Amino acid sequence: MTTPLPQIIILLILPLLLQSLASKSATPTRIQLPRPPRTALSVTDFGAIGDGIHYDTEAIQSTINSCPTSPPIITCHVSFPPGIYLTATIHLKSNVVLNIQEGATLLGGTKLEDYPKEFNRWYVVLAENVRDVGITGGGVVDGQGLKFVKRFDERKNVMVSWNSTGACLGDECRPRLVGFIGCTNVKVWNVMLSEPAYWCLHIVQCRNTYIYDVSIYGDFNSPNNDGIDIEDSNNTLITRCHINTGDDAICPKTYTGPLYNLTVTDCWIRTKSSAIKLGSASWFEFKGLVFDNISIVDSHRGLGLQIRDGGNVSDVTFSNINISTRYYDPSWWGRAEPIYVTTCPRHSCSKEGSISNLQFINITAKSENGVFLSGSKGGLLSNLRFINMNLTYSRWTDYTGGLVDYRPGCQGLVNHSAAGIIMEHIEGFEIENVNMRWSDYQNELWDNPLDFRPSTVNNISLRNFHSALYKQMK
């Protein structure tokens, strides 16, 4: 069989090409990929005033709508020069990035008529079913959350609720700050998100989301002002974020579909609730989540999993995390647990989800309460690993201890003396290189390092596990 001429030429030339490339390997040539074309439009050119008094909604939306849509597709930066831009809901479209410059604030309105009729579209900034969108610029998006406080209370503020309108029910009827719903290629970076009236940054049914160098601030006494809620979304990266807020800081949820491939790294967190919490909305699967190099400071709960609706969790790793947890008022969920892993039905009609292949590696914690690991009869915790951990238990607040917290649903608050690790309904738990220290605090009854019933906990492995008292400085 005769080899075709084109193939003969390729066979002769290929070695020469490889030799040429090898000779240049010591000084590789950097290939500059062309940047996608972009344009910039300023909201002030479309009539925005930026005085914080008059609404600039129409001018902002006109700027967004003026971004090019015909080929070639280009990124359109909608620029906000220094100023305060009061607005009702604005809607992003594909290939639009809000460039809120340093010294500029996008200020959310506080009136019901500032938002769409549908409660699930109450956002200051909303992107729906679009792609290649984002927010950046070094400025601020502010939801004026304090104007939604009905009564200030150091324990927990009482908030305004727009439920009398019938648009929604309950006491959480307030607008969120920023929402991306059904979007692809979302990017939020170099921006401050401040004072949400409800959830701050909401990622819903999105693919390929990148959040970095973002500062989030919510009033420490206000409920429901979550930092970042990731819902039914896949391929999400969160890094170098600073989150200081009242409610849950980073909160993956599953309502209508699974959540895969979430990575969170290099973040600082302070909250009166959970720093990281999977759930409690958990109807579908969580799989492939990584949390690494995170500092958790003065929080009510450190690393939490609240599985209540039948979804399963698997292949989750927490590593290189420093945790400080303390008691706050019991109206907030949590009892100062550094690690909290629970599965139980939300109510009598709920299913029980399971948690498996869960790793905690290189964890250091100082807390006022112990670790709580509680599966359920139909929702076991299996294949858990604690590797290279230092747990220090002491007391420094005056709140009453002696309770475990199953909320939401399940058993609620239950009397139980403090223990290093409380375990229920577990199949397979490996503990290796774990050092547990206890203060000699006389007013707290530290019962024992490991608290469990053999009838519900099986296959525990202990390697190099230490537990000892230390003298607490007054």
XYZ file of C-alpha atoms in Angstrom:
474
model
C 0.000 0.000 0.000
C 1.438 3.388 -1.044
C 1.556 6.220 1.524
C -0.159 9.406 0.199
C 2.179 12.297 -0.616
C 0.714 14.752 1.977
C 1.338 12.228 4.753
C 4.936 11.691 3.551
C 5.558 15.452 3.717
C 4.126 15.638 7.258
C 6.301 12.708 8.385
C 9.407 14.437 6.985
C 8.646 17.878 8.430
C 7.357 16.855 11.903
C 10.789 15.832 13.348
C 12.259 19.144 12.204
C 9.453 21.051 13.892
C 9.892 19.120 17.135
C 13.650 19.713 17.065
C 13.110 23.434 16.513
C 10.687 23.643 19.416
C 13.027 21.725 21.708
C 15.903 24.105 20.916
C 13.747 27.032 22.023
C 12.405 25.414 25.187
C 15.005 27.151 27.362
C 13.624 30.548 26.373
C 9.953 29.988 25.620
C 8.076 32.631 23.712
C 5.030 33.988 25.539
C 1.988 33.861 23.346
C -0.274 36.866 23.773
C -3.863 35.845 23.266
C -5.967 38.617 21.812
C -8.267 40.259 24.341
C -11.923 40.320 23.430
C -12.916 43.703 22.059
C -14.671 45.978 24.506
C -16.365 49.323 24.668
C -17.273 51.659 27.526
C -20.308 53.830 28.110
C -20.762 56.240 31.014
C -24.119 56.537 32.769
C -23.568 60.284 33.113
C -23.599 60.611 29.320
C -27.146 59.232 29.423
C -28.373 61.653 32.078
C -27.438 60.097 35.428
C -27.010 62.752 38.126
C -25.356 60.741 40.918
C -26.524 62.930 43.815
C -28.082 60.109 45.877
C -31.443 61.927 45.939
C -32.903 61.701 42.453
C -33.456 58.305 40.862
C -30.995 57.464 38.091
C -32.719 54.220 37.088
C -33.800 55.352 33.636
C -30.380 56.711 32.741
C -28.606 53.582 33.977
C -30.944 51.243 32.135
C -30.667 53.336 28.972
C -26.886 53.016 29.144
C -27.130 49.242 29.500
C -29.625 49.002 26.654
C -27.325 51.073 24.410
C -24.533 48.514 24.616
C -23.893 46.952 21.193
C -25.717 43.728 20.420
C -24.790 43.115 16.782
C -21.674 41.141 15.761
C -18.858 41.212 16.506
C -19.852 40.534 20.121
C -17.914 42.823 22.461
C -17.859 43.371 26.211
C -19.588 46.595 27.159
C -18.457 48.284 30.375
C -21.161 50.513 31.838
C -19.176 53.031 33.853
C -20.239 54.879 37.019
C -17.968 57.852 37.789
C -17.690 58.933 41.466
C -21.102 59.790 42.878
C -24.139 58.157 44.521
C -26.603 56.668 42.033
C -30.012 55.960 43.555
C -31.876 53.311 41.600
C -34.760 50.905 41.396
C -34.051 47.444 39.947
C -31.739 47.513 36.924
C -31.514 44.612 34.483
C -28.279 43.437 32.898
C -28.070 41.920 29.446
C -25.444 39.680 27.881
C -21.868 40.988 27.556
C -22.463 43.854 30.009
C -20.170 44.561 32.958
C -21.060 47.241 35.501
C -17.886 49.235 36.169
C -18.663 51.014 39.449
C -15.588 53.142 39.926
C -13.858 53.854 43.206
C -15.817 56.663 44.871
C -19.076 55.587 43.191
C -22.015 53.920 44.955
C -24.984 52.227 43.342
C -27.704 52.783 45.960
C -30.764 50.548 46.073
C -34.185 52.056 46.611
C -36.195 51.348 49.767
C -39.746 51.518 48.377
C -41.838 48.596 47.217
C -42.481 50.271 43.871
C -38.719 50.263 43.230
C -38.893 46.518 42.535
C -40.746 44.207 40.109
C -44.107 42.766 41.087
C -42.718 39.241 41.511
C -40.989 38.670 44.851
C -38.365 36.391 43.296
C -37.166 39.301 41.150
C -36.643 41.786 43.977
C -32.982 42.743 43.449
C -31.145 46.037 43.081
C -29.105 44.481 40.247
C -30.645 41.571 38.336
C -29.316 39.459 35.463
C -31.629 36.776 34.050
C -30.784 34.140 31.448
C -27.835 36.046 30.017
C -24.135 35.297 29.579
C -20.768 36.990 30.021
C -21.923 39.495 32.638
C -20.337 40.957 35.734
C -19.693 43.729 38.242
C -16.342 45.356 39.042
C -14.640 48.736 39.395
C -13.666 49.241 43.048
C -16.918 50.952 44.050
C -19.934 49.956 46.167
C -23.389 48.451 45.693
C -25.445 49.437 48.758
C -28.881 48.061 49.669
C -29.571 50.497 52.545
C -30.349 47.563 54.824
C -30.580 49.651 57.976
C -33.606 51.448 56.560
C -35.423 48.102 56.689
C -34.932 47.741 60.448
C -38.207 48.136 62.312
C -36.662 47.898 65.786
C -32.966 47.871 66.597
C -31.914 45.186 69.075
C -28.356 44.139 69.944
C -29.540 40.533 70.196
C -31.274 40.529 66.800
C -32.915 43.366 64.886
C -36.607 43.194 64.013
C -36.947 43.806 60.285
C -39.545 45.327 57.999
C -41.480 42.818 55.891
C -43.501 43.719 52.813
C -45.772 40.696 53.322
C -48.892 42.860 53.701
C -48.816 43.383 49.929
C -49.463 39.706 49.254
C -46.393 39.542 47.024
C -44.813 37.098 49.471
C -45.465 35.520 52.857
C -43.647 35.494 56.169
C -41.232 37.934 57.772
C -38.501 37.835 55.094
C -40.181 39.942 52.385
C -37.353 42.297 51.545
C -35.251 42.890 48.413
C -31.953 41.128 47.810
C -28.970 43.090 46.583
C -27.476 41.353 43.500
C -28.867 38.361 41.633
C -27.675 36.268 38.685
C -30.378 33.810 37.605
C -29.854 31.211 34.887
C -26.652 32.876 33.677
C -23.451 31.549 32.104
C -19.984 33.042 32.656
C -20.613 35.333 35.607
C -17.763 37.403 37.036
C -17.908 39.607 40.148
C -14.629 41.119 41.295
C -13.037 44.153 42.928
C -16.266 45.559 44.343
C -17.900 46.054 47.754
C -21.428 44.790 48.382
C -22.852 46.548 51.410
C -25.911 46.558 53.667
C -28.314 44.208 51.897
C -31.874 44.243 53.218
C -32.001 40.481 52.587
C -29.515 38.152 50.818
C -26.515 39.942 49.363
C -25.112 38.045 46.345
C -27.405 35.353 44.938
C -26.183 32.892 42.273
C -29.097 30.805 40.939
C -28.909 28.036 38.316
C -25.704 29.510 36.891
C -22.720 27.904 35.188
C -19.126 29.100 35.374
C -19.155 31.767 38.081
C -16.008 33.519 39.311
C -16.160 35.712 42.427
C -12.941 37.223 43.721
C -11.593 40.217 45.636
C -15.105 41.052 46.834
C -15.881 42.642 50.212
C -19.314 41.991 51.695
C -20.642 43.876 54.676
C -24.009 43.412 56.380
C -25.210 44.724 59.720
C -24.088 42.248 62.389
C -27.419 42.323 64.199
C -29.692 41.920 61.181
C -31.095 38.497 60.172
C -31.226 37.029 56.657
C -28.461 39.242 55.221
C -26.500 36.245 53.903
C -23.199 36.972 52.190
C -23.122 34.649 49.141
C -25.907 32.158 48.393
C -25.083 29.639 45.657
C -28.220 27.836 44.518
C -28.477 24.944 42.036
C -25.304 26.200 40.314
C -22.275 24.406 38.876
C -18.602 25.304 38.418
C -18.303 28.141 40.925
C -15.056 29.621 42.261
C -14.962 32.061 45.191
C -11.589 33.389 46.324
C -10.007 36.246 48.275
C -13.331 37.484 49.680
C -13.899 39.316 52.954
C -17.353 38.698 54.458
C -18.600 40.373 57.644
C -22.348 39.963 58.113
C -25.114 38.923 60.483
C -26.425 35.770 58.817
C -24.800 32.877 56.931
C -21.699 33.974 55.036
C -21.305 31.371 52.258
C -24.352 29.198 51.765
C -24.733 26.559 49.002
C -28.361 25.394 48.551
C -30.286 23.031 46.286
C -33.920 23.831 45.488
C -34.541 22.650 41.913
C -31.351 20.845 40.890
C -27.936 19.611 42.054
C -24.915 21.702 42.960
C -21.520 20.512 41.673
C -17.944 21.768 41.663
C -17.845 24.637 44.157
C -14.410 25.835 45.322
C -13.895 28.464 48.027
C -10.368 29.585 48.954
C -8.488 32.341 50.786
C -11.468 34.011 52.483
C -12.018 35.813 55.807
C -15.409 35.424 57.495
C -17.239 36.792 60.539
C -20.923 36.115 61.171
C -23.530 35.689 63.904
C -24.696 32.540 62.148
C -22.778 29.946 60.068
C -19.585 30.929 58.306
C -20.083 28.136 55.761
C -23.372 26.266 55.593
C -24.614 23.640 53.162
C -28.418 23.825 53.266
C -30.744 24.011 54.880
C -32.537 23.961 51.482
C -31.328 20.543 50.314
C -33.744 18.834 47.925
C -30.994 17.768 45.493
C -27.400 16.560 45.536
C -24.252 18.426 46.633
C -21.073 16.930 45.181
C -17.462 17.965 44.670
C -17.070 20.912 47.064
C -13.707 22.214 48.336
C -13.124 24.839 51.047
C -9.480 25.732 51.653
C -7.396 28.354 53.501
C -10.225 30.160 55.270
C -10.226 32.212 58.484
C -13.440 32.208 60.532
C -13.553 34.775 63.325
C -16.013 35.334 66.229
C -18.769 33.394 64.499
C -21.703 31.512 65.989
C -20.954 28.403 63.959
C -17.948 27.512 61.815
C -18.421 24.770 59.215
C -22.010 23.590 58.958
C -24.094 21.101 57.001
C -27.864 21.247 57.562
C -29.444 18.610 55.311
C -33.215 18.648 55.817
C -34.983 17.839 52.531
C -33.676 14.528 51.200
C -30.706 15.646 49.097
C -27.431 13.741 49.490
C -23.966 15.222 50.081
C -20.720 13.575 48.968
C -17.066 14.341 48.294
C -16.630 17.505 50.342
C -13.266 18.661 51.743
C -12.539 21.366 54.313
C -8.809 22.050 54.684
C -6.393 24.574 56.204
C -9.057 26.455 58.149
C -8.745 28.501 61.357
C -11.969 28.797 63.354
C -13.087 30.869 66.322
C -16.697 30.315 67.434
C -18.603 31.749 70.395
C -22.101 31.924 71.795
C -24.559 34.594 70.703
C -28.225 35.002 71.559
C -30.071 31.682 71.034
C -32.519 33.376 68.651
C -29.719 32.774 66.110
C -29.257 29.178 64.972
C -26.053 27.733 66.375
C -24.401 26.939 69.693
C -20.778 27.926 69.071
C -19.915 24.672 67.273
C -16.698 24.812 65.217
C -18.016 21.931 63.082
C -21.684 21.009 62.734
C -22.857 18.168 60.466
C -26.519 17.119 60.624
C -29.107 15.235 58.586
C -32.702 14.959 59.729
C -36.127 15.572 58.179
C -37.357 19.164 58.195
C -40.845 17.934 59.077
C -42.848 14.701 59.084
C -43.242 14.686 55.286
C -39.565 15.351 54.510
C -37.087 12.761 53.303
C -33.755 12.068 54.981
C -30.599 12.813 53.026
C -27.195 11.226 53.649
C -23.673 12.654 53.914
C -20.630 10.655 52.783
C -16.930 11.115 52.042
C -16.538 14.237 54.166
C -12.992 15.331 55.077
C -11.660 17.879 57.577
C -7.892 18.317 57.197
C -5.566 20.754 58.987
C -8.258 22.450 61.068
C -7.485 24.650 64.085
C -10.387 25.761 66.256
C -10.957 27.660 69.479
C -14.586 27.508 70.517
C -17.054 27.650 73.378
C -18.659 24.348 72.417
C -17.711 21.061 70.831
C -18.152 19.413 67.442
C -21.645 18.086 66.659
C -22.032 15.192 64.178
C -25.595 13.942 63.946
C -27.015 11.729 61.246
C -30.435 10.136 61.366
C -31.822 6.629 61.008
C -32.521 7.057 57.328
C -29.738 9.559 56.673
C -26.419 8.263 57.966
C -23.118 10.104 58.065
C -20.557 7.786 56.480
C -16.830 7.847 55.750
C -15.963 10.944 57.784
C -12.322 11.887 58.343
C -10.705 14.261 60.865
C -6.993 14.573 59.981
C -4.455 16.883 61.662
C -6.752 18.937 63.874
C -6.270 21.074 66.978
C -9.449 21.721 68.969
C -9.387 24.043 71.986
C -12.493 24.433 74.147
C -12.916 27.308 76.590
C -15.536 29.845 77.676
C -15.371 33.645 77.425
C -19.000 34.788 77.108
C -21.791 34.649 79.690
C -24.350 32.816 77.573
C -25.724 29.565 78.975
C -24.314 26.379 77.510
C -25.541 22.824 77.829
C -27.668 22.734 74.647
C -27.418 21.114 71.245
C -29.153 22.783 68.311
C -30.946 20.674 65.698
C -32.768 23.627 64.114
C -34.397 23.991 61.634
C -36.965 21.289 62.263
C -35.929 17.995 63.866
C -35.743 18.267 67.650
C -35.033 21.989 68.027
C -32.908 22.894 71.055
C -32.154 19.954 73.370
C -30.416 19.892 76.750
C -27.081 18.100 76.527
C -23.848 18.588 78.438
C -20.813 19.782 76.491
C -18.549 17.207 74.872
C -15.560 17.330 72.566
C -17.356 15.499 69.742
C -20.993 14.420 69.947
C -21.802 11.622 67.485
C -25.120 10.124 66.359
C -25.945 7.743 63.478
C -22.486 7.427 61.923
C -21.051 4.578 59.861
C -17.286 5.007 59.486
C -15.320 7.784 61.209
C -11.534 8.095 61.033
C -9.748 10.348 63.549
C -5.999 10.823 63.021
C -3.580 13.270 64.640
C -6.271 15.143 66.577
C -5.359 17.146 69.659
C -8.213 18.239 71.944
C -7.632 20.664 74.822
C -10.146 21.612 77.520
C -10.119 24.641 79.773
C -10.493 24.145 83.515
C -13.438 26.571 83.479
C -15.381 25.564 86.583
C -18.835 26.701 85.497
C -18.993 24.451 82.443
C -19.453 20.691 82.756
C -17.217 19.221 80.070
C -18.412 15.631 80.245
C -16.082 13.723 77.931
C -14.076 13.990 74.730
C -16.191 11.548 72.674
C -19.919 11.269 73.332
C -21.825 8.544 71.436
C -23.997 5.478 71.726
C -22.478 2.307 70.273
C -25.927 1.355 68.972
C -25.871 4.229 66.444
C -22.140 4.764 65.786
C -20.025 2.087 64.095
C -16.481 1.716 62.761
C -14.557 4.460 64.546
C -10.802 4.533 64.025
C -8.546 6.517 66.420
C -4.879 7.161 65.626
C -2.802 9.561 67.684
C -5.785 11.158 69.438
C -5.030 13.264 72.539
C -7.322 14.992 75.016
C -6.148 17.014 78.038
C -7.064 19.898 80.332
C -5.296 23.248 80.300
C -5.509 26.163 82.703
C -7.609 29.030 81.374
C -6.210 32.477 82.079
C -8.595 34.788 83.938
